Coordinates of C-alpha atoms and ligand atoms in Angstrom, one line a residue:
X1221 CA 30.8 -76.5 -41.3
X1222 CA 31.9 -79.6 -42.8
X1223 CA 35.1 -80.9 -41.7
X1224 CA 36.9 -80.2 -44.8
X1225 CA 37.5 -76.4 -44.1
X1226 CA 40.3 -77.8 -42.1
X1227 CA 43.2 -78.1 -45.3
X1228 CA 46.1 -78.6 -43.0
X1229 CA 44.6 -81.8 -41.4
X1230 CA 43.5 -82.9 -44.9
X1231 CA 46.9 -82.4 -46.3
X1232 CA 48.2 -84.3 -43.1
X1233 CA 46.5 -87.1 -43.6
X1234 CA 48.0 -88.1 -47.4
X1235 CA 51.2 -90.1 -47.4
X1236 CA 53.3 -87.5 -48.7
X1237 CA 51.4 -85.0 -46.1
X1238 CA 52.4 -87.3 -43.3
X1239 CA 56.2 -87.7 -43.8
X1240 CA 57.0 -83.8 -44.8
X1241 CA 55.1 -82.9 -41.1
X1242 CA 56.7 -86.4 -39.4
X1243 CA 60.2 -84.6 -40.7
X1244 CA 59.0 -81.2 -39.5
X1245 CA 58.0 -81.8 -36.3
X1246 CA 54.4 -80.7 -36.9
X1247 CA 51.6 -82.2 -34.8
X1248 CA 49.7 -85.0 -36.3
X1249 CA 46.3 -84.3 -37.0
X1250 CA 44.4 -87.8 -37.3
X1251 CA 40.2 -87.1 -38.9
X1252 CA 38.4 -88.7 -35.6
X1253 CA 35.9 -91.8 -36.2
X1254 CA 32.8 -90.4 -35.9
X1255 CA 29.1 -92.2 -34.8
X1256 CA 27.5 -93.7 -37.8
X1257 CA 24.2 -95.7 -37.0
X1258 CA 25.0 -99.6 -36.7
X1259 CA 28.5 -99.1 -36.1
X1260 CA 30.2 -101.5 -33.5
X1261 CA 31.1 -99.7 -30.1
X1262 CA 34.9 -100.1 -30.5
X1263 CA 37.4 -100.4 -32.9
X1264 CA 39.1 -103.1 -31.5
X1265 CA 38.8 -105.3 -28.3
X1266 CA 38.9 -103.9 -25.0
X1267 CA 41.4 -104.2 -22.3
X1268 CA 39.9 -104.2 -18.8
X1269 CA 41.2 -104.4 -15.9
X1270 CA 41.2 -103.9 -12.1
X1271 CA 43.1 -102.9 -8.0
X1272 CA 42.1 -105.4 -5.6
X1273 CA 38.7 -104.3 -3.9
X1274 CA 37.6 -102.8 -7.1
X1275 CA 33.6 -102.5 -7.6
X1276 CA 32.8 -101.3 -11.0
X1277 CA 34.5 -104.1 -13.4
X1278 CA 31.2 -106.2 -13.2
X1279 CA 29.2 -103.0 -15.0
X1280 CA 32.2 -102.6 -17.3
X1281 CA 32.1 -106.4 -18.4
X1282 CA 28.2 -106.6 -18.7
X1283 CA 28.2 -103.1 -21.0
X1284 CA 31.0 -104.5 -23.3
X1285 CA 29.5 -107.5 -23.6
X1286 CA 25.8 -106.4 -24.4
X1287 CA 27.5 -103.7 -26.7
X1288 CA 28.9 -106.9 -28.2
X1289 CA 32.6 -105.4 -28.2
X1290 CA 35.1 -108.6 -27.4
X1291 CA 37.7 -107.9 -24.6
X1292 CA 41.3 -109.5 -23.9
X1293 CA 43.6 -110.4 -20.7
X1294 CA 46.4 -108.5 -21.8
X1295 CA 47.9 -105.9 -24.9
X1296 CA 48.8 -107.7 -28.1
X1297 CA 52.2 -107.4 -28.8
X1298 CA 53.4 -105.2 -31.2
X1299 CA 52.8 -106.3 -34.4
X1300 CA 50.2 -109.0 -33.0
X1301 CA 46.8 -108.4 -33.0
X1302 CA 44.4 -105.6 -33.9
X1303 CA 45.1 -102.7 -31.5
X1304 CA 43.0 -102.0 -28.8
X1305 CA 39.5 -100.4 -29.0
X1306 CA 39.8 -99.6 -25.4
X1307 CA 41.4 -99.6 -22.2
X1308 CA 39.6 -99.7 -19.2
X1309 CA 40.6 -99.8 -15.8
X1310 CA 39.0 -99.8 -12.4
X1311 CA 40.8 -98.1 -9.9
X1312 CA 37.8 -97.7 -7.4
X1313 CA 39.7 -100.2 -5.0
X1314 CA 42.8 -98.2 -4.7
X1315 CA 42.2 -96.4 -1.2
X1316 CA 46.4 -95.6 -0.5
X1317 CA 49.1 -94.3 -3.1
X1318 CA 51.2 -96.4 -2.8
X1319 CA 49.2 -98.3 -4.5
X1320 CA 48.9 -96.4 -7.2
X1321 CA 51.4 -97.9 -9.0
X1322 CA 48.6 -100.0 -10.7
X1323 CA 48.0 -97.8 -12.9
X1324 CA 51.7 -97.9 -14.2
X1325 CA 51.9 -101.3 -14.4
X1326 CA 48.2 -101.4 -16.7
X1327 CA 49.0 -98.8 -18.4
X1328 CA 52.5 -98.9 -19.7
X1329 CA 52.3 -101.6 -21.5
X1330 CA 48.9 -101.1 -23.5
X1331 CA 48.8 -97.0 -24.2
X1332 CA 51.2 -97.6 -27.4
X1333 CA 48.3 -100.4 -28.7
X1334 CA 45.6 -98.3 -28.3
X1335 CA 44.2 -97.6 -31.7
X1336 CA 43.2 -94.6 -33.9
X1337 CA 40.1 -93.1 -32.1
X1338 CA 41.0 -95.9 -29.2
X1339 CA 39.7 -94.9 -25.5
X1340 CA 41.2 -94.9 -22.5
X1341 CA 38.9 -94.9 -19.3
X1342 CA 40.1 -94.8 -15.7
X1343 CA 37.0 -95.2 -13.0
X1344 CA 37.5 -94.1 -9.3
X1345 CA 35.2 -93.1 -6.4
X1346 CA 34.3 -89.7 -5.9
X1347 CA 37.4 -88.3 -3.3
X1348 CA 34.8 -86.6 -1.5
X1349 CA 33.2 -89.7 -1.1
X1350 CA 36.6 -91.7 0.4
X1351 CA 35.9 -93.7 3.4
X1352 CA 39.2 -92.0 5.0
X1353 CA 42.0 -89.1 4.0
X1354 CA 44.3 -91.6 2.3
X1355 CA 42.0 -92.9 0.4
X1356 CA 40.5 -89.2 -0.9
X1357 CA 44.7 -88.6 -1.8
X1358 CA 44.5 -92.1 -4.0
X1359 CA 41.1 -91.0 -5.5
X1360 CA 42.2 -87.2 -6.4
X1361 CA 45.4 -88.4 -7.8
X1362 CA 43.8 -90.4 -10.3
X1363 CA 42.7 -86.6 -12.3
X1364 CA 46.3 -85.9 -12.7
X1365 CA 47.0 -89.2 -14.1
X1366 CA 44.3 -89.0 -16.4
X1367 CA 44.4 -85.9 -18.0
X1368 CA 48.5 -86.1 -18.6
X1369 CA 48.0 -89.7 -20.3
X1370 CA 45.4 -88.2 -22.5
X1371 CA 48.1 -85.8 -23.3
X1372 CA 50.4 -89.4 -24.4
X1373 CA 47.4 -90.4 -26.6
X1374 CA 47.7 -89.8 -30.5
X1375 CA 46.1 -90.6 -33.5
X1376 CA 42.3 -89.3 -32.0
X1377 CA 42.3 -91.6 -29.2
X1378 CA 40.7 -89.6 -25.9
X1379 CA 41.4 -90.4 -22.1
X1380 CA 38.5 -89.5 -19.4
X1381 CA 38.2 -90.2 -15.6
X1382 CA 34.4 -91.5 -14.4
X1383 CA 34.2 -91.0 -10.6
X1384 CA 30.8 -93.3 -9.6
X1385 CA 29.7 -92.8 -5.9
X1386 CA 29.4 -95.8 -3.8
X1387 CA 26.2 -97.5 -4.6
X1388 CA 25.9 -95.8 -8.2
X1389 CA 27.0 -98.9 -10.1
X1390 CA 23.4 -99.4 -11.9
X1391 CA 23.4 -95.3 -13.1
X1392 CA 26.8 -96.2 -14.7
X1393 CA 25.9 -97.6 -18.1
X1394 CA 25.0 -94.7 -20.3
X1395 CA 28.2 -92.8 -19.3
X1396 CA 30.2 -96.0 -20.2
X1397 CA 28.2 -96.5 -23.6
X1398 CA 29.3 -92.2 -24.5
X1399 CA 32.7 -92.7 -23.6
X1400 CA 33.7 -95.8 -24.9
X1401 CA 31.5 -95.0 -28.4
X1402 CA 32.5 -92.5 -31.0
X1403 CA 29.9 -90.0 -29.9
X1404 CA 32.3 -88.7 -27.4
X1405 CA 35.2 -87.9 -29.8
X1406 CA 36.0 -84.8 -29.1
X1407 CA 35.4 -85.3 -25.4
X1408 CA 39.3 -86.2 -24.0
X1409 CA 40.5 -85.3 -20.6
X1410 CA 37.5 -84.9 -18.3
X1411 CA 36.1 -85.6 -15.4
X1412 CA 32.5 -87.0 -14.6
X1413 CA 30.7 -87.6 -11.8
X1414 CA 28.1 -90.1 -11.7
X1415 CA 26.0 -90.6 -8.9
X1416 CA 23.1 -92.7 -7.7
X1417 CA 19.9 -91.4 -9.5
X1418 CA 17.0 -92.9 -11.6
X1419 CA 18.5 -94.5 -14.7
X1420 CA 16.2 -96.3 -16.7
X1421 CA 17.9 -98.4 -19.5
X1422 CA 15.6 -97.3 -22.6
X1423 CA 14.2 -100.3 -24.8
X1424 CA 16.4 -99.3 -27.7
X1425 CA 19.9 -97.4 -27.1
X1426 CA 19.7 -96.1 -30.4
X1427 CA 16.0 -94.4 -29.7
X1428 CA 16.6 -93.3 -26.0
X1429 CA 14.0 -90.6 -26.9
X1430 CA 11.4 -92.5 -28.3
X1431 CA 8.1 -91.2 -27.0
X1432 CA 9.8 -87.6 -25.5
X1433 CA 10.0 -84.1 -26.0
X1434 CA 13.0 -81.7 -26.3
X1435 CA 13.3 -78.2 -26.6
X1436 CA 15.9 -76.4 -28.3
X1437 CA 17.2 -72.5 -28.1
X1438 CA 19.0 -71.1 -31.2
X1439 CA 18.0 -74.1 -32.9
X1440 CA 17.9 -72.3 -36.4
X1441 CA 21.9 -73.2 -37.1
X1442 CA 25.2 -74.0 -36.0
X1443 CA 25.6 -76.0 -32.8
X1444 CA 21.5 -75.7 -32.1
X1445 CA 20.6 -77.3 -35.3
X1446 CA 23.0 -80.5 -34.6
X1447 CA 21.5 -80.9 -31.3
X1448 CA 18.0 -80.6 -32.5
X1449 CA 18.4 -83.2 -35.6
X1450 CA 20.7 -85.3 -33.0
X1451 CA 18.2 -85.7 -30.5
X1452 CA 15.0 -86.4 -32.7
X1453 CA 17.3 -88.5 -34.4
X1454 CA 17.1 -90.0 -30.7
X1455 CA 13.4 -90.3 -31.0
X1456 CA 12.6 -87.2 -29.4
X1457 CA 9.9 -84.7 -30.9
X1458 CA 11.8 -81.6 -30.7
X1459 CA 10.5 -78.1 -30.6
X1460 CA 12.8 -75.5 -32.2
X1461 CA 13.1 -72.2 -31.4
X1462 CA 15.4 -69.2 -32.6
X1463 CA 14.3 -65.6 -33.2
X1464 CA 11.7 -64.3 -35.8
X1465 CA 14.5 -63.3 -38.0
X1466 CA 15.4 -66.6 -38.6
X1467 CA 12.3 -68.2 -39.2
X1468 CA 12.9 -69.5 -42.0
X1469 CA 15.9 -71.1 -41.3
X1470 CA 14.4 -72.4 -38.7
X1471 CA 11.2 -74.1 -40.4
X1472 CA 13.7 -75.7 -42.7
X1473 CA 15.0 -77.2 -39.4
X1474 CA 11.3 -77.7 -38.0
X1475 CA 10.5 -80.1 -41.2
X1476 CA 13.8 -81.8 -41.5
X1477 CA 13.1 -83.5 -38.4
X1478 CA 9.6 -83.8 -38.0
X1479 CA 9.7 -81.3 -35.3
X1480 CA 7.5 -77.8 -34.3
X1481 CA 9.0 -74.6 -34.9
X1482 CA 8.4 -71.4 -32.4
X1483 CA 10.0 -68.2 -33.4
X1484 CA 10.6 -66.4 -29.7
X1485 CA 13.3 -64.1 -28.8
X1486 CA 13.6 -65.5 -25.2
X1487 CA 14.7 -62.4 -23.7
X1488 CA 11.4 -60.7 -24.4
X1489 CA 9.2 -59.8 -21.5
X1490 CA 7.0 -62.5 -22.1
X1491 CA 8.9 -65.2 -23.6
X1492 CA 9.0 -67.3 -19.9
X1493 CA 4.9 -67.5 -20.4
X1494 CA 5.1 -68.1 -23.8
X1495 CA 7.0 -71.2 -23.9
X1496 CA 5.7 -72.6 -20.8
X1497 CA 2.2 -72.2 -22.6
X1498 CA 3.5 -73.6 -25.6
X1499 CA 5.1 -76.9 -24.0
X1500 CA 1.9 -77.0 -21.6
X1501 CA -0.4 -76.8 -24.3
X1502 CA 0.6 -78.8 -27.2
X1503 CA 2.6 -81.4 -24.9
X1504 CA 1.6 -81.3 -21.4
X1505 CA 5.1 -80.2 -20.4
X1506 CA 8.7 -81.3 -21.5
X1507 CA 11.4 -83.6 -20.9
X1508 CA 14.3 -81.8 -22.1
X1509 CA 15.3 -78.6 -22.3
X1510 CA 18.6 -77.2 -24.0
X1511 CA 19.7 -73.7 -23.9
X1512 CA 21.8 -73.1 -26.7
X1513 CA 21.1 -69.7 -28.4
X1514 CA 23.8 -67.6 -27.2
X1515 CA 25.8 -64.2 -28.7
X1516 CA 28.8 -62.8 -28.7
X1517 CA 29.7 -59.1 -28.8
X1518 CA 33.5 -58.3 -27.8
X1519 CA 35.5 -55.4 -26.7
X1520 CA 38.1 -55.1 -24.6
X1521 CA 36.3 -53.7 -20.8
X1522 CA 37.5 -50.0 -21.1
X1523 CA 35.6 -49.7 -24.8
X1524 CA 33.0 -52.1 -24.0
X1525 CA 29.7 -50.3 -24.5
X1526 CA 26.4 -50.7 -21.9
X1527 CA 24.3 -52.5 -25.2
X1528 CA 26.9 -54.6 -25.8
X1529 CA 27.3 -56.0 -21.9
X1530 CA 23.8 -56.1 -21.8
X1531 CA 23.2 -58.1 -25.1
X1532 CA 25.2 -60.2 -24.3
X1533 CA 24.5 -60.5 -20.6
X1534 CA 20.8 -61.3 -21.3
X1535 CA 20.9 -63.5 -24.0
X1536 CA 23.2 -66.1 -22.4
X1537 CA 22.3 -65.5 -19.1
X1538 CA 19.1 -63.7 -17.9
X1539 CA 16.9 -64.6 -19.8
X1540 CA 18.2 -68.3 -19.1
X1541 CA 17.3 -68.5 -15.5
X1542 CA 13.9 -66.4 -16.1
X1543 CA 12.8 -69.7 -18.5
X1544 CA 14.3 -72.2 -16.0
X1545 CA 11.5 -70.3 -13.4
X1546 CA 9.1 -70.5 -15.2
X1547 CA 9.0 -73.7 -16.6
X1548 CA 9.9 -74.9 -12.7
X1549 CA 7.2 -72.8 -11.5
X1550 CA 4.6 -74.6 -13.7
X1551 CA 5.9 -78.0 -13.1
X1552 CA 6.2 -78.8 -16.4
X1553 CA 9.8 -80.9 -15.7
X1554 CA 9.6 -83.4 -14.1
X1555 CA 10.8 -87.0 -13.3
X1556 CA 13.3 -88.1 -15.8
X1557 CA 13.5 -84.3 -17.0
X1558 CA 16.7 -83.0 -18.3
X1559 CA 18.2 -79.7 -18.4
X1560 CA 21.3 -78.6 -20.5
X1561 CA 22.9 -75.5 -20.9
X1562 CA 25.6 -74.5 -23.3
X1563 CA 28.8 -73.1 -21.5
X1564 CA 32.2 -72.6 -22.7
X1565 CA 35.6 -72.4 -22.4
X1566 CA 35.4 -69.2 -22.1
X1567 CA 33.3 -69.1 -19.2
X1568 CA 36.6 -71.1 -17.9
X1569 CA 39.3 -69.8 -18.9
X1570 CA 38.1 -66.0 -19.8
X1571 CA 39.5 -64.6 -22.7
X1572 CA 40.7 -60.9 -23.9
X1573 CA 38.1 -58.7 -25.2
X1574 CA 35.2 -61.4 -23.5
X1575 CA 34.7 -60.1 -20.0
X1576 CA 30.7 -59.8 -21.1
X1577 CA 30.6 -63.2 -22.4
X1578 CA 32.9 -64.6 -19.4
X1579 CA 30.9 -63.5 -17.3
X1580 CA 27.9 -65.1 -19.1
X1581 CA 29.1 -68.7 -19.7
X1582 CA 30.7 -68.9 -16.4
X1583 CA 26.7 -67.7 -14.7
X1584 CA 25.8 -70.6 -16.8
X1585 CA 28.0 -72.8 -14.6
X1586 CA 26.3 -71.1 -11.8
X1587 CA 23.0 -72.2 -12.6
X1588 CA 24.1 -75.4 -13.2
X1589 CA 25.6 -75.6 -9.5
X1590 CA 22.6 -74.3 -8.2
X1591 CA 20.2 -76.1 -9.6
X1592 CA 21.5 -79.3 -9.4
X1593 CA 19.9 -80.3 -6.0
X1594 CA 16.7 -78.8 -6.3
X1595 CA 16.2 -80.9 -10.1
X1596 CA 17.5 -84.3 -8.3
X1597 CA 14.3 -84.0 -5.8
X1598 CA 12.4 -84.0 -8.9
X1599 CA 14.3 -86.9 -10.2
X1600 CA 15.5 -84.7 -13.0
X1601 CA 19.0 -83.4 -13.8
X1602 CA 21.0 -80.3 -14.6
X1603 CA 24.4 -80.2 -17.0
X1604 CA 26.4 -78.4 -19.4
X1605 CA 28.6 -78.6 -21.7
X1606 CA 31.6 -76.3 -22.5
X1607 CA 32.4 -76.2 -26.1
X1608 CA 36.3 -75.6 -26.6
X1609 CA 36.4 -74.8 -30.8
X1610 CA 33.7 -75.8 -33.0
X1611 CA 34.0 -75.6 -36.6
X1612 CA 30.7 -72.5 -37.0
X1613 CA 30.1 -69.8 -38.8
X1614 CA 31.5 -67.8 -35.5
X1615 CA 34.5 -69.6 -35.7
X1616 CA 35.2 -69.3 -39.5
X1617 CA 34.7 -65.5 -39.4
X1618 CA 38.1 -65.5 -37.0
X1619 CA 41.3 -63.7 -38.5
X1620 CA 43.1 -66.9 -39.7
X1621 CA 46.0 -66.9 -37.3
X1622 CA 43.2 -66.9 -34.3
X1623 CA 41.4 -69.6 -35.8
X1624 CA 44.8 -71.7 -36.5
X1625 CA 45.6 -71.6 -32.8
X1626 CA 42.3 -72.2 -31.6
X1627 CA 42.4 -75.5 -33.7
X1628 CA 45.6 -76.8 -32.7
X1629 CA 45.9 -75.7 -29.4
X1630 CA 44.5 -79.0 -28.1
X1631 CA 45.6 -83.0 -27.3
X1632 CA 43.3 -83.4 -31.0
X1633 CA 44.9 -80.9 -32.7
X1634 CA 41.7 -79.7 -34.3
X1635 CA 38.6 -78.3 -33.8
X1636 CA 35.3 -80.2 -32.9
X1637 CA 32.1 -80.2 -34.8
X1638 CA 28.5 -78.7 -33.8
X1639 CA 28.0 -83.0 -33.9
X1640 CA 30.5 -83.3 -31.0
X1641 CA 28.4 -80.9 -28.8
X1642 CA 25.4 -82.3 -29.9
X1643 CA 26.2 -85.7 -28.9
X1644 CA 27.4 -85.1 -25.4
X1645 CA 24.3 -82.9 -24.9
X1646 CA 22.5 -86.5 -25.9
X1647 CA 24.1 -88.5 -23.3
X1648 CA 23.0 -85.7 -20.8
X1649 CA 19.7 -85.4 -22.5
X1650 CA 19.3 -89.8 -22.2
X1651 CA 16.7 -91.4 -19.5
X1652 CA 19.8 -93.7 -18.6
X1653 CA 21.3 -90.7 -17.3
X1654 CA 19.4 -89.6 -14.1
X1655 CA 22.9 -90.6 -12.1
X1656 CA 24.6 -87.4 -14.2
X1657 CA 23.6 -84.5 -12.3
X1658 CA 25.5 -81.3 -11.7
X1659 CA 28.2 -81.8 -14.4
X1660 CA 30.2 -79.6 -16.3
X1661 CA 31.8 -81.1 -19.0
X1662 CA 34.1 -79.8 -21.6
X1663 CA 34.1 -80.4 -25.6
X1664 CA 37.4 -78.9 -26.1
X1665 CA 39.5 -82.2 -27.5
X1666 CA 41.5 -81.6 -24.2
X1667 CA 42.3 -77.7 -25.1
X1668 CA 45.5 -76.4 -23.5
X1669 CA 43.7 -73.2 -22.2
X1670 CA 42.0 -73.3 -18.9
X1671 CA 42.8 -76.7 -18.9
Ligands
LIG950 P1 25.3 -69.3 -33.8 O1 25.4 -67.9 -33.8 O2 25.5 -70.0 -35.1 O3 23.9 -69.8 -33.3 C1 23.2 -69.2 -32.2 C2 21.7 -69.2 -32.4 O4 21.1 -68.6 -31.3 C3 21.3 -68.4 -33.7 O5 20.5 -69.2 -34.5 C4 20.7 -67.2 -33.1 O6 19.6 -66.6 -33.9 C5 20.1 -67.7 -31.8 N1 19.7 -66.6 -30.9 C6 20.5 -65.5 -30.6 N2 19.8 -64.7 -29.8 C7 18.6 -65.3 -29.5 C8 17.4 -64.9 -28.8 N3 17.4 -63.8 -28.1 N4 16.4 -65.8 -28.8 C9 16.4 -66.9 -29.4 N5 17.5 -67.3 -30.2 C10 18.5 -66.5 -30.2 O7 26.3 -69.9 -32.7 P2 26.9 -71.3 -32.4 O8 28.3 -71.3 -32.7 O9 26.1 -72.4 -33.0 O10 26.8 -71.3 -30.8 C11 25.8 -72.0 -30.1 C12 26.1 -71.9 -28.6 O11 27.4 -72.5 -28.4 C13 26.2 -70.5 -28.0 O12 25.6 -70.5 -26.7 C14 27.7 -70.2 -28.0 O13 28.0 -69.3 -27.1 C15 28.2 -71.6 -27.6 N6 29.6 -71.8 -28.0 C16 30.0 -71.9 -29.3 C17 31.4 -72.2 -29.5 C18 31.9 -72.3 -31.0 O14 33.1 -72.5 -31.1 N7 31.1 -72.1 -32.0 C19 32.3 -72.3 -28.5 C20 31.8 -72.3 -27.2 C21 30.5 -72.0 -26.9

């Protein structure tokens, strides 16, 4: 759905627009800069900065400067200057909280100069990894800090916390490259973990894929389709797969991108054998895998039918972990392989009328916890993301008051696009990424429920 079904933002953003909802008191709704190839990393230079003891500003320096985005000492003055692009700082070093006040004296002068779509990163060590308990109090505060100043940010600019274990500098870079880019725009007020792990930097950052293969669930439309056209556009060979009732949709898919179509319902008996066949055979196994295809069927629990839970249940769920066996079982992912499954915020937060599909999206998380360690001793990793609202077909068929909430009720104040998922599900799906392992991360433009 092309950004354009949202009419409030479009009216918003004309001069007129602007000063009726200034005067109003309605929230600002700014259209967010989205990832065009070529485009320069930032918008404007980057402000980076540092506590004492801190470790990570090298890898910060080195990726701006490869990237080709300029940085400055301090915040231009207001009216001097192009705004900033992004604000980075490295609080790795603080280990007490007192001297946390850093991050007030960094910060308070530059958030008002961040610019339209600006970032604002904050990197810390993993608490659980804090040489001592005043130092895990330090780290943990910094998740506090970083979602409320998210919540200061206007005008599309995001805020996310990185925690990097001690020694995970190197694994570092593609997580930096998301965040900082325009790929992440919908991403704002997370946390990810990055940890020590196999992270090749590929030749080309713009073909990360090149010479790999994906495969895609529910690839036929919506979300699926964006993450199959995002990732051969990648360089990956993609294989598409939806059921046979949307076969053709999904050929249409299949040659847009130069990829291989395979109509399977995946919770047939024999799906699990199917596919692993399929990737065995015409690719000698796969390097990443994305489980997307996922229903919905609500009802509140006391009218909620047996074939509805179950639908529901096995699509997003069962039949899930019976591919994850078997293409585990057969070996066919392997070093540098990458899993991703498709949560969501209701898998979080639950909502009314969704105990089915709850209970399904949070499992997802569950798998996601529990494979985590067994796919780092293959050198490959497990994530997901958890899509907030996304401007589908699912989300256009809501009564309109529904979908009006849903769009506001974030720091954005509107709804993502399949793009947004599709782009984080890249920076999982990257070689860089081996350090990135056991995530869950939200596409929600910082929504206000289960935050
Ligand atoms: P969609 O209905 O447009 O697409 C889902 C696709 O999955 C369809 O093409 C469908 O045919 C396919 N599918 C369903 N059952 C299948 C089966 N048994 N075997 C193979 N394919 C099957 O939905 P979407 O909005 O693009 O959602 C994609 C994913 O994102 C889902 O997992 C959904 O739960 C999740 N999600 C969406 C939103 C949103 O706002 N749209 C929010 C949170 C999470």
């Amino acid at each position: 759905m092309s950004p354009t079904a949202d009419r409030y933002q479009r009216l918003t953003s004309t001069p007129p627009g602007r000063f009726l909802s200034s005067r109003l008191g309605l929230p600002e709704s700014t259209p967010l800069r989205r990832y065009e190839p070529g485009q320069p990393l930032l918008v404007g230079p980057a402000l980076i900065g540092g506590a004492p003891e801190h470790r990570l500003l090298p890898v910060v320096e080195r990726v701006l400067k490869d990237a080709g985005a300029r940085t400055v000492a301090e915040a231009p003055a207001e009216g001097a200057g192009a705004k900033l692009g992004a604000v980075v700082f490295d609080a790795s070093g603080i280990t007490a909280s007192e001297d946390l006040a850093a991050l007030r004296e960094f910060f308070s002068p530059a958030i008002d100069r961040i610019a339209a779509s600006g970032r604002l990163i904050v990197l810390g060590t993993p608490p659980e990894q804090a040489a001592d308990r005043r130092h895990h109090v330090a780290q943990r505060a910094l998740e506090g800090f970083v979602r409320s100043a998210a919540k200061e940010l206007r005008h599309g600019a995001t805020g996310n916390l990185v925690y990097v274990a001690p020694g995970a500098q190197d694994a570092l870079e593609s997580t930096l490259r998301f965040l900082l880019s325009s790929k992440s725009a919908y991403v704002s007020g997370q946390v990810v973990r990055v940890d020590e792990g196999g992270a090749d930097a590929p030749k080309d950052w713009d073909a990360p894929q090149a010479g790999r293969v994906a495969a895609v669930t529910g690839a036929s439309r919506g979300i699926g389709e964006a993450i199959a056209r995002t990732l051969a556009r990648d360089g990956a060979h993609v294989v598409v797969i939806d059921i046979p009732q949307q076969g053709e949709d999904l050929a249409k898919v299949a040659n847009a991108i130069g990829g291989t179509a395979l109509t399977l319902d995946i919770t047939a008996d024999d799906a699990p054998a199917a596919l692993a066949a399929h990737l065995q055979e015409r690719h000698g196994g796969v390097d990443v895998v994305v489980h997307n295809a996922g229903i919905t069927r609500d009802r509140t629990l006391a009218r909620m039918k047996p074939e509805r839970w179950d639908a529901v249940l096995e699509v997003n769920l069962s039949a899930q972990e019976r591919l994850n066996d078997a293409l585990l079982l057969a070996n066919l992912i392997g070093d540098g392989g990458r899993v991703i499954t498709v949560s969501s915020i209701g898998g979080i937060a639950g909502n009314r009328g969704q105990t089915n599909y709850g209970a399904s999206k949070a499992g997802v998380i569950g798998i996601v916890e529990t494979l985590a360690p067994e796919l780092a001793q293959r050198g490959a990793t497990i994530n997901a993301v958890a899509p907030g609202f996304i401007e589908t077909q699912m989300t256009a068929a809501m009564p309109l008051f529904v979908r009006e909430g849903g769009r506001r009720m974030n720091s954005l104040t509107q709804g993502g696009l399949p793009i947004d998922v599709a782009e984080t599900i890249a920076w999982f799906a990257s070689p860089a990424s081996g350090g990135v392992n056991g995530n869950v991360v939200r596409v929600c433009g910082q929504s206000l429920i289960g935050a």
